Coordinates of C-alpha atoms in Angstrom, one line a residue:
M274 CA 36.6 7.8 -105.4
G275 CA 34.3 10.7 -104.7
M276 CA 33.5 11.9 -101.2
R277 CA 35.0 9.0 -99.3
G278 CA 37.4 10.0 -96.5
I279 CA 35.6 13.3 -96.0
Q280 CA 33.4 13.7 -93.0
T281 CA 30.3 15.0 -94.8
P282 CA 27.0 15.8 -93.1
I283 CA 25.6 12.6 -94.7
R284 CA 28.2 10.5 -92.9
T285 CA 27.4 12.3 -89.7
I286 CA 23.6 11.6 -90.1
R287 CA 24.2 8.0 -91.0
K288 CA 26.5 7.4 -88.1
R289 CA 24.0 9.0 -85.7
V290 CA 21.1 6.9 -87.0
F291 CA 23.1 3.7 -86.7
M292 CA 24.3 4.7 -83.2
E293 CA 20.7 5.4 -82.0
V294 CA 19.4 2.1 -83.4
A295 CA 22.3 0.3 -81.7
K296 CA 21.6 2.1 -78.4
V297 CA 17.9 1.0 -78.6
A298 CA 19.1 -2.6 -79.3
F299 CA 21.5 -2.6 -76.3
E300 CA 19.4 -0.7 -73.7
S301 CA 15.7 -0.2 -74.6
D302 CA 12.8 -1.6 -72.6
N303 CA 10.3 0.2 -74.9
I304 CA 11.7 -0.5 -78.4
N305 CA 8.7 0.9 -80.5
D306 CA 8.6 4.3 -78.8
D307 CA 12.4 4.7 -78.7
I308 CA 12.6 3.9 -82.5
E309 CA 9.8 6.4 -83.3
A310 CA 11.8 9.0 -81.3
I311 CA 15.1 8.7 -83.3
P312 CA 14.2 11.3 -86.0
Y313 CA 13.5 13.9 -83.3
K314 CA 16.9 13.1 -81.6
V315 CA 18.8 13.5 -84.9
T316 CA 16.9 16.8 -85.8
P317 CA 15.9 18.3 -82.4
G318 CA 14.2 21.7 -82.0
D319 CA 12.4 23.4 -84.8
T320 CA 15.2 24.5 -87.1
P321 CA 16.2 22.2 -90.0
L322 CA 20.0 21.3 -90.0
Y323 CA 20.4 20.2 -93.6
R324 CA 17.2 20.7 -95.7
E325 CA 14.7 23.4 -96.4
S326 CA 12.1 22.0 -93.9
I327 CA 12.3 20.2 -90.7
Y328 CA 9.4 18.0 -91.7
R329 CA 11.2 16.7 -94.8
E330 CA 14.4 16.2 -92.8
R331 CA 12.6 14.0 -90.3
A332 CA 10.7 12.2 -93.0
V333 CA 14.0 11.3 -94.6
C334 CA 15.5 10.3 -91.2
S335 CA 12.5 8.1 -90.5
E336 CA 13.3 6.1 -93.7
R337 CA 16.9 5.9 -92.7
V338 CA 15.8 4.4 -89.4
R339 CA 13.7 1.8 -91.2
L340 CA 16.6 0.8 -93.5
A341 CA 18.9 0.6 -90.4
M342 CA 16.4 -1.8 -88.9
G343 CA 16.4 -4.0 -92.0
L344 CA 12.9 -2.9 -93.0
S345 CA 11.7 -1.6 -96.4
L346 CA 10.8 2.0 -97.1
R347 CA 7.2 3.1 -96.4
P348 CA 4.8 4.0 -99.3
D349 CA 4.5 7.7 -100.1
D350 CA 0.7 7.6 -100.1
A351 CA -0.4 5.5 -97.1
P352 CA -0.1 5.9 -93.3
V353 CA 2.6 3.6 -92.0
H354 CA 4.4 3.9 -88.7
I355 CA 8.2 3.9 -88.6
T356 CA 7.9 0.7 -86.5
S357 CA 5.4 -1.0 -88.8
G358 CA 6.7 -4.5 -89.4
M359 CA 8.9 -4.3 -86.3
D360 CA 7.9 -7.7 -85.0
A361 CA 9.6 -9.3 -88.0
S362 CA 12.8 -7.4 -87.5
N363 CA 12.9 -7.6 -83.7
V364 CA 14.7 -11.0 -83.8
A365 CA 18.2 -12.4 -83.1
E366 CA 18.5 -13.8 -86.6
K367 CA 19.9 -12.4 -89.8
Y368 CA 17.2 -10.2 -91.2
Y369 CA 16.5 -7.7 -94.0
E370 CA 13.5 -7.4 -96.3
P371 CA 14.8 -7.5 -99.9
P372 CA 15.7 -5.5 -102.0
L373 CA 19.0 -4.7 -100.2
M374 CA 19.6 -1.3 -101.9
Q375 CA 16.9 1.3 -101.9
V376 CA 16.4 4.9 -103.1
I377 CA 14.8 7.0 -100.4
P378 CA 12.3 9.0 -102.5
S379 CA 11.9 11.9 -100.1
A380 CA 15.7 12.3 -100.1
C381 CA 16.3 12.1 -103.8
D382 CA 16.8 15.4 -105.6
A383 CA 15.6 14.1 -109.0
C384 CA 18.9 15.1 -110.7
E385 CA 18.8 15.5 -114.4
D386 CA 20.7 12.8 -116.2
N387 CA 22.6 13.0 -119.4
V388 CA 21.6 16.6 -120.4
Y389 CA 23.7 19.2 -122.1
E390 CA 23.2 22.8 -121.0
V391 CA 24.9 26.1 -121.8
S392 CA 26.3 27.8 -118.7
D393 CA 27.0 31.4 -118.0
Q394 CA 30.6 30.8 -119.2
C395 CA 29.3 31.3 -122.8
R396 CA 30.8 34.5 -124.3
G397 CA 28.6 34.5 -127.4
C398 CA 31.8 34.2 -129.6
V399 CA 31.9 34.9 -133.3
A400 CA 33.1 31.5 -134.3
H401 CA 30.3 29.7 -132.3
P402 CA 31.8 26.3 -133.2
C403 CA 29.0 24.7 -131.1
V404 CA 26.5 25.7 -133.7
E405 CA 28.7 24.5 -136.6
V406 CA 29.3 21.0 -135.2
C407 CA 25.8 20.2 -134.0
P408 CA 24.5 17.5 -136.3
R409 CA 20.8 18.2 -135.6
G410 CA 20.8 22.0 -135.7
A411 CA 19.8 22.0 -132.0
I412 CA 22.0 25.0 -131.1
T413 CA 21.0 28.6 -131.9
F414 CA 21.9 32.0 -130.7
V415 CA 19.4 33.6 -128.3
N416 CA 20.1 37.0 -126.9
G417 CA 23.7 36.7 -128.0
K418 CA 24.4 33.4 -126.3
S419 CA 24.2 29.8 -127.3
H420 CA 21.0 27.9 -126.6
I421 CA 20.4 24.2 -126.8
D422 CA 16.9 23.0 -127.9
K423 CA 16.5 19.9 -125.7
E424 CA 13.9 18.4 -128.0
K425 CA 16.3 18.3 -130.9
C426 CA 19.5 17.5 -128.9
I427 CA 20.7 13.8 -129.4
K428 CA 23.3 14.1 -126.5
C429 CA 26.2 13.4 -128.8
G430 CA 28.5 15.8 -126.9
K431 CA 30.2 17.4 -129.9
C432 CA 29.3 20.9 -128.7
N433 CA 30.7 20.1 -125.2
A434 CA 34.0 18.8 -126.7
I435 CA 34.6 21.8 -129.0
C436 CA 33.6 24.9 -126.9
P437 CA 36.8 26.9 -126.2
Y438 CA 35.4 28.1 -122.9
G439 CA 34.1 24.8 -121.6
A440 CA 30.7 26.6 -121.5
I441 CA 28.6 23.6 -122.3
A442 CA 28.1 21.3 -119.4
K443 CA 27.0 17.7 -119.4
K444 CA 24.8 17.1 -116.4
V445 CA 25.1 13.5 -115.1
R446 CA 23.4 12.0 -112.2
P447 CA 26.1 10.9 -109.8
C448 CA 24.4 7.6 -108.9
A449 CA 24.0 6.6 -112.5
A450 CA 27.5 7.6 -113.4
A451 CA 28.8 5.4 -110.5
C452 CA 26.8 2.4 -111.6
G453 CA 28.8 0.1 -113.8
A454 CA 25.9 -2.3 -114.1
K455 CA 23.6 0.4 -115.6
A456 CA 20.9 -0.4 -113.1
I457 CA 19.7 3.1 -112.4
T458 CA 16.7 4.6 -114.2
S459 CA 14.1 7.2 -113.3
D460 CA 10.7 6.9 -111.8
E461 CA 7.6 8.9 -113.1
R462 CA 8.7 11.9 -111.0
G463 CA 12.3 11.9 -112.3
R464 CA 13.8 10.4 -109.1
A465 CA 16.4 7.7 -109.2
K466 CA 15.1 4.1 -109.3
I467 CA 17.2 1.0 -109.0
D468 CA 16.4 -1.9 -111.4
D469 CA 16.9 -4.8 -109.0
S470 CA 17.3 -7.3 -111.9
K471 CA 20.4 -5.5 -113.1
C472 CA 21.8 -4.3 -109.7
V473 CA 24.7 -6.4 -108.3
K474 CA 24.6 -4.6 -104.9
C475 CA 28.1 -3.1 -105.0
G476 CA 26.6 0.1 -103.5
Q477 CA 28.8 2.5 -105.5
C478 CA 25.6 4.6 -106.2
M479 CA 25.2 4.9 -102.4
A480 CA 28.7 6.2 -101.9
S481 CA 28.3 8.8 -104.7
C482 CA 24.9 10.3 -104.0
P483 CA 25.5 13.8 -102.5
F484 CA 22.0 13.8 -101.0
G485 CA 22.4 10.5 -99.2
A486 CA 19.3 9.2 -101.0
I487 CA 20.5 5.7 -101.5
A488 CA 21.1 3.3 -98.7
D489 CA 21.4 -0.4 -98.1
K490 CA 19.7 -2.3 -95.2
S491 CA 21.5 -3.0 -91.9
Q492 CA 21.5 -5.9 -89.5
I493 CA 23.0 -4.1 -86.5
F494 CA 19.7 -4.3 -84.5
Q495 CA 19.4 -8.1 -85.0
L496 CA 23.1 -8.6 -84.4
I497 CA 22.9 -6.9 -81.0
Q498 CA 19.9 -9.0 -80.0
A499 CA 21.9 -12.1 -80.8
M500 CA 24.8 -10.9 -78.7
K501 CA 22.5 -10.6 -75.7
Q502 CA 21.4 -14.2 -76.1
G503 CA 24.7 -16.1 -76.8
P504 CA 28.2 -16.1 -78.2
V505 CA 28.8 -14.2 -81.4
I506 CA 32.2 -14.5 -83.1
V507 CA 33.5 -11.8 -85.4
E508 CA 35.3 -12.5 -88.7
L509 CA 37.1 -9.4 -89.7
A510 CA 37.9 -8.5 -93.4
P511 CA 41.5 -7.5 -94.2
A512 CA 40.4 -4.1 -95.4
V513 CA 39.8 -3.2 -91.7
I514 CA 43.4 -1.9 -91.3
G515 CA 43.4 1.9 -90.9
Q516 CA 39.5 2.1 -90.9
F517 CA 39.4 3.1 -87.2
G518 CA 42.3 5.4 -87.0
E519 CA 45.8 5.6 -88.5
D520 CA 47.7 3.8 -85.8
V521 CA 44.9 1.5 -84.7
R522 CA 46.2 -2.0 -85.4
L523 CA 44.3 -5.3 -85.6
W524 CA 45.2 -6.2 -82.0
K525 CA 43.5 -3.1 -80.7
I526 CA 40.3 -3.7 -82.8
K527 CA 40.1 -7.3 -81.5
A528 CA 40.3 -6.1 -77.9
A529 CA 37.6 -3.4 -78.5
L530 CA 35.3 -6.0 -80.2
K531 CA 35.7 -8.3 -77.2
E532 CA 35.0 -5.5 -74.8
I533 CA 31.6 -4.7 -76.5
G534 CA 30.6 -8.3 -76.1
F535 CA 31.8 -10.4 -79.0
S536 CA 33.2 -13.8 -77.8
D537 CA 36.1 -14.1 -80.2
V538 CA 37.7 -12.5 -83.4
Y539 CA 39.1 -14.2 -86.5
E540 CA 40.7 -12.8 -89.6
V541 CA 38.8 -13.4 -92.9
A542 CA 42.3 -13.5 -94.4
L543 CA 42.4 -17.0 -93.0
G544 CA 39.7 -18.0 -95.5
A545 CA 41.4 -16.0 -98.2
D546 CA 44.6 -18.1 -97.7
I547 CA 42.5 -21.2 -98.2
G548 CA 40.9 -19.6 -101.2
A549 CA 44.2 -18.5 -102.8
I550 CA 45.8 -21.9 -102.6
T551 CA 42.5 -23.6 -103.8
E552 CA 42.2 -21.3 -106.8
A553 CA 45.9 -21.9 -107.6
R554 CA 45.2 -25.6 -107.7
H555 CA 42.1 -25.1 -109.8
Y556 CA 44.0 -23.0 -112.3
V557 CA 46.7 -25.6 -112.7
N558 CA 44.3 -28.6 -112.8
E559 CA 41.5 -27.0 -114.9
V560 CA 42.8 -24.1 -117.1
K561 CA 46.2 -25.5 -117.8
T562 CA 44.8 -28.9 -118.8
G563 CA 42.3 -27.2 -121.1
K564 CA 39.2 -28.3 -119.2
L565 CA 38.2 -24.7 -118.7
P566 CA 39.1 -21.8 -121.0
F567 CA 39.8 -19.4 -118.1
L568 CA 39.2 -19.1 -114.4
L569 CA 37.3 -16.2 -112.7
T570 CA 38.0 -15.5 -109.0
S571 CA 35.0 -15.9 -106.8
C572 CA 35.6 -13.7 -103.7
C573 CA 33.8 -10.5 -104.8
P574 CA 30.0 -11.2 -104.9
S575 CA 29.2 -8.2 -107.2
W576 CA 31.8 -9.5 -109.7
S577 CA 30.6 -13.1 -109.6
M578 CA 26.9 -12.0 -110.0
L579 CA 27.9 -10.0 -113.0
A580 CA 30.0 -12.8 -114.4
K581 CA 27.1 -15.3 -114.1
R582 CA 24.7 -12.9 -115.8
T583 CA 27.2 -12.1 -118.6
L584 CA 28.3 -15.6 -119.2
P585 CA 25.2 -17.7 -118.4
D586 CA 26.6 -20.7 -120.4
M587 CA 30.0 -20.6 -118.8
V588 CA 29.1 -20.4 -115.1
E589 CA 31.6 -23.2 -114.4
T590 CA 34.4 -20.7 -115.2
V591 CA 33.7 -18.8 -111.9
S592 CA 35.9 -20.6 -109.3
N593 CA 34.0 -22.9 -107.0
A594 CA 36.4 -22.1 -104.2
L595 CA 34.6 -20.9 -101.1
T596 CA 34.8 -17.2 -100.7
P597 CA 37.1 -16.0 -97.9
M598 CA 34.0 -15.0 -95.9
V599 CA 32.4 -18.4 -96.2
A600 CA 35.6 -20.4 -95.8
T601 CA 36.4 -18.5 -92.6
A602 CA 32.9 -19.0 -91.2
R603 CA 33.0 -22.8 -91.8
T604 CA 36.4 -23.0 -90.1
I605 CA 35.0 -21.1 -87.1
K606 CA 31.8 -23.3 -87.0
L607 CA 34.0 -26.4 -86.8
R608 CA 35.6 -25.1 -83.7
H609 CA 32.6 -23.3 -82.2
P610 CA 29.4 -25.0 -83.5
E611 CA 27.2 -23.2 -80.9
A612 CA 28.3 -19.6 -81.8
K613 CA 26.8 -17.2 -84.3
I614 CA 29.1 -15.5 -86.8
V615 CA 29.2 -11.9 -88.0
F616 CA 31.3 -10.8 -91.0
V617 CA 32.5 -7.3 -90.5
G618 CA 33.8 -5.8 -93.7
P619 CA 33.8 -3.0 -96.3
C620 CA 31.1 -4.4 -98.5
A621 CA 27.3 -4.2 -99.0
A622 CA 27.1 -7.1 -101.5
K623 CA 28.3 -9.5 -98.8
K624 CA 24.9 -9.0 -97.1
L625 CA 23.4 -10.6 -100.1
E626 CA 26.0 -13.3 -100.4
A627 CA 25.4 -14.4 -96.8
S628 CA 21.7 -14.7 -97.4
R629 CA 22.0 -16.7 -100.7
R630 CA 20.1 -19.9 -100.7
D631 CA 22.4 -21.8 -103.1
V632 CA 25.5 -21.9 -100.9
R633 CA 25.2 -22.4 -97.2
S634 CA 27.2 -19.4 -96.0
D635 CA 27.4 -20.2 -92.2
V636 CA 27.5 -16.4 -91.8
D637 CA 24.7 -15.3 -89.5
F638 CA 25.1 -11.5 -89.9
V639 CA 27.0 -9.0 -92.1
I640 CA 27.8 -5.5 -91.0
T641 CA 30.1 -2.9 -92.4
F642 CA 33.0 -0.9 -90.9
E643 CA 30.8 2.1 -90.9
E644 CA 28.1 0.3 -88.9
L645 CA 30.7 -1.1 -86.5
D646 CA 32.0 2.4 -86.0
A647 CA 28.5 3.4 -84.8
I648 CA 28.3 0.4 -82.5
F649 CA 31.6 1.5 -80.9
A650 CA 30.1 5.0 -80.5
A651 CA 26.9 3.6 -78.9
K652 CA 29.1 1.8 -76.4
G653 CA 31.2 4.9 -75.7
I654 CA 34.4 3.4 -77.2
D655 CA 36.6 6.0 -79.0
M656 CA 39.3 4.1 -80.9
E657 CA 41.6 7.1 -80.9
Y658 CA 42.0 6.9 -77.2
Y659 CA 41.6 3.1 -76.8
E660 CA 44.6 1.4 -75.3
T661 CA 43.9 -2.3 -74.8
E662 CA 45.3 -4.8 -77.3
E663 CA 44.9 -8.6 -77.8
P664 CA 47.1 -10.6 -80.2
I665 CA 45.7 -12.2 -83.4
H666 CA 47.7 -14.3 -85.9
D667 CA 45.3 -16.1 -88.2
A668 CA 46.6 -15.4 -91.7
T669 CA 49.5 -14.7 -94.1
G670 CA 50.4 -11.7 -96.2
A671 CA 48.8 -13.4 -99.2
G672 CA 45.3 -13.6 -97.7
R673 CA 45.6 -10.1 -96.2
G674 CA 46.3 -8.6 -99.6
Y675 CA 42.9 -9.6 -100.9
A676 CA 41.6 -6.2 -99.7
V677 CA 43.3 -4.2 -102.5
A678 CA 42.6 -4.6 -106.3
G679 CA 45.1 -6.9 -107.8
G680 CA 45.8 -8.6 -104.4
V681 CA 43.7 -11.7 -105.1
A682 CA 45.4 -12.5 -108.4
N683 CA 48.8 -11.6 -106.8
A684 CA 48.2 -14.1 -104.0
I685 CA 47.1 -16.9 -106.4
E686 CA 50.1 -16.2 -108.7
K687 CA 52.5 -16.3 -105.8
C688 CA 51.0 -19.6 -104.7
I689 CA 51.3 -21.1 -108.2
N690 CA 54.9 -19.9 -108.5
E691 CA 55.8 -21.4 -105.1
Y692 CA 53.9 -24.7 -105.3
Y693 CA 53.6 -25.4 -109.1
P694 CA 56.8 -23.8 -110.3
E695 CA 56.6 -25.3 -113.8
T696 CA 53.3 -23.5 -114.5
E697 CA 53.2 -20.2 -116.5
V698 CA 50.4 -18.0 -115.2
F699 CA 48.5 -15.4 -117.2
I700 CA 46.8 -12.8 -115.0
E701 CA 44.2 -10.3 -115.8
H702 CA 42.4 -8.0 -113.3
A703 CA 39.5 -5.6 -113.6
E704 CA 38.2 -3.2 -111.0
G705 CA 34.9 -1.3 -111.2
L706 CA 31.9 -3.0 -112.8
A707 CA 32.2 -1.2 -116.2
E708 CA 35.8 -2.6 -116.5
C709 CA 34.7 -6.0 -115.2
Q710 CA 32.0 -6.1 -117.9
K711 CA 34.5 -5.4 -120.6
V712 CA 36.8 -8.1 -119.5
L713 CA 34.0 -10.6 -119.3
L714 CA 32.8 -9.8 -122.8
L715 CA 36.4 -10.3 -124.1
A716 CA 36.6 -13.6 -122.2
K717 CA 33.3 -14.7 -123.7
A718 CA 34.7 -13.9 -127.2
G719 CA 37.7 -16.2 -126.5
K720 CA 40.2 -13.4 -126.1
K721 CA 41.2 -14.4 -122.5
D722 CA 41.8 -18.1 -122.9
G723 CA 44.4 -19.5 -120.4
C724 CA 43.9 -16.5 -118.0
L725 CA 43.2 -16.3 -114.4
I726 CA 40.9 -13.2 -114.2
E727 CA 40.4 -11.3 -110.9
G728 CA 37.3 -9.0 -110.8
M729 CA 36.5 -6.4 -108.2
G730 CA 33.2 -4.6 -108.2
C731 CA 34.6 -1.5 -106.5
P732 CA 37.3 0.5 -108.3
G733 CA 40.3 0.0 -106.0
G734 CA 39.1 -3.3 -104.6
C735 CA 37.6 -4.0 -101.1
V736 CA 39.2 -0.9 -99.6
A737 CA 36.9 1.1 -101.9
G738 CA 33.8 -0.7 -100.6
V739 CA 30.8 1.4 -99.6
G740 CA 31.0 0.5 -95.9
T741 CA 34.5 1.9 -95.4
N742 CA 35.4 4.9 -93.3
I743 CA 38.5 6.4 -94.8
A744 CA 39.9 7.7 -98.2
I745 CA 40.7 4.9 -100.6
P746 CA 44.4 5.6 -101.2
K747 CA 45.0 5.8 -97.5
A748 CA 43.3 2.5 -97.0
A749 CA 45.3 0.8 -99.8
Q750 CA 48.5 2.1 -98.2
A751 CA 47.5 0.7 -94.8
V752 CA 46.8 -2.7 -96.2
K753 CA 50.0 -2.8 -98.1
K754 CA 52.0 -2.1 -94.9
F755 CA 49.9 -4.8 -93.1
V756 CA 50.8 -7.3 -95.9
N757 CA 54.5 -6.5 -95.8
D758 CA 54.6 -6.7 -92.0
S759 CA 52.9 -10.2 -91.9
T760 CA 55.1 -12.8 -90.3
T761 CA 54.3 -15.4 -93.0
A762 CA 54.0 -14.6 -96.7
L763 CA 52.2 -17.6 -98.1
P764 CA 49.7 -20.2 -96.9
P765 CA 51.1 -23.8 -96.7
K766 CA 50.2 -26.1 -99.6
E767 CA 48.1 -28.4 -97.3
Y768 CA 45.5 -25.6 -97.2
S769 CA 44.4 -26.7 -100.7
Q770 CA 43.4 -30.1 -99.4
I771 CA 41.2 -28.6 -96.7
E772 CA 37.6 -29.9 -97.2
L773 CA 35.3 -27.6 -95.3
P774 CA 31.8 -29.1 -94.7

C-alpha cells in the first residue's frame, strides 16, 4: 500500500512535470524551447530542492519530461537533447516508444537488495543466538558486537528471526519487493533494471520507489494535440470515485472534463456490465459443461499477461470477453465513429493493452487519474472549488464494482445467480501478482477445476492502481458507496447477446 495517499515531494514533482507538458501542448508556439525549459521551471534558481546537486535534479527532471512526452530515456554517455525524437512524439495519435516502464538511472539510488546487516541495536549479548543458528559460520563477534561476513552469508534469515533485539535487518529494494513478477534485477552499477520479458506493466515498482526512479510513459501531450483537432470522448474507469476529492461525484468530473474540451464522457462500467454478463454466460456454457476446466477473468491486463505466460497451453481459459475498456470504446465508436477515445483510469498496464496488435482496442489514448489531475491544474481547474455538474447514468452497480478486488467475481456471480439460478458457482480471487501466480499454478495443477477465477495485478484491485491519487482504503470505501447508491444493481440479460464489432 506504501506511500499512496500521502502528498510526497515525488508526487509534487510528477504533477508539476505533467502540468508543464500539458501547458506546452495547450498553449505553446515554440514547443522545442518550451520543453527544454521545463527542468528549469521545476527547479528554479541555484539551490537544489530535493537532491544534493541542482545539476542532478535537473538531469532527473529532464528524463521525467521525456517520459511524459512518451519518449525513451537518453543514453548516459552521448549528447542527446531533451527534445530529440520530438517530431515522432509531436502527433495527435497514441504514442509511446516501448518499453512502457523505465528506470531513470540518474534517479535510482542503487539500493542494496536482499542483504542482512547488523544494526546499532546489537547489544553484544552473551547468548549471541545469531552466531549459534548461522549454518555457514558467517557471524562472528567484532569489537563486542555481531558482524556478518557477506561473502559467507547465504541470506537464510535465521539470524534475523532469532535476534531478541531485532538488531539484524534485512535490506530489501522497495521496487523488487513490490514486483510480484520478479522482473527487477540490477545493472552493472547496482541500479535497478526491469526485465521487460517478465514485466507485466502493473507499475507497483513505480508506486513503491522512494526516489521516484521508475516511471511509465505518458500520452498527455498527444492527447491534447488530438483535442485541438477534433472530438475526443472520455471513457472513465469506475475507480475514479473519490480520486479528485471526497465529495466530488461523477457528475462534477464529467462537467469539468467537458469544460477542458472533451466532447462527451462515458462510464467504463458500461463495458464492465457487458463483460460481467458475457463472462457469466461463458462460465455456464463452457466450465459447467466441462469444455474448459476453469475460467479466468480478462479485465486486468497484468493478470491476463501473467496467465498467458504461466499457462501457455491453456490460453483459452482466459475469458475472451472484451475488457470493459474495449467494450466501452466499441460501444462509443458505434455511436460516434468520427471521435477519438481516451480511457482515463488508475492503471499503467492499460496503456499497453490499448496498443496491443492482436485485439483492436478502439482506444486512441490512455491516461491515468494522476495525469488528468495535472491536466485540470494546467487548465486552472481546482476540483475542490468546482461547482458545475452534468448527469451521467451509463452503468449498474455490478459494473461499477469492478474497481475493487473481488468486485469482478462478485458481479459475475450475481449475474449467474440472477439469470442462471440453477448453476452453482465456485469463485476464487487473487490480488497482487505474487498471489495471482500461486493461484495460476494451482489451476495448472488441476486444483481449481470448475472455478471462476478473478485476478487483479494490484493488491486491492484497480483502486490500488499506480495512476491513482488517494489512499487505497479510502478509494475502496468511495467505490463501495458508489455501487450501493447505483440506481440499477445488475445489467439486463440481453447484454450477453451484444455483438460489438
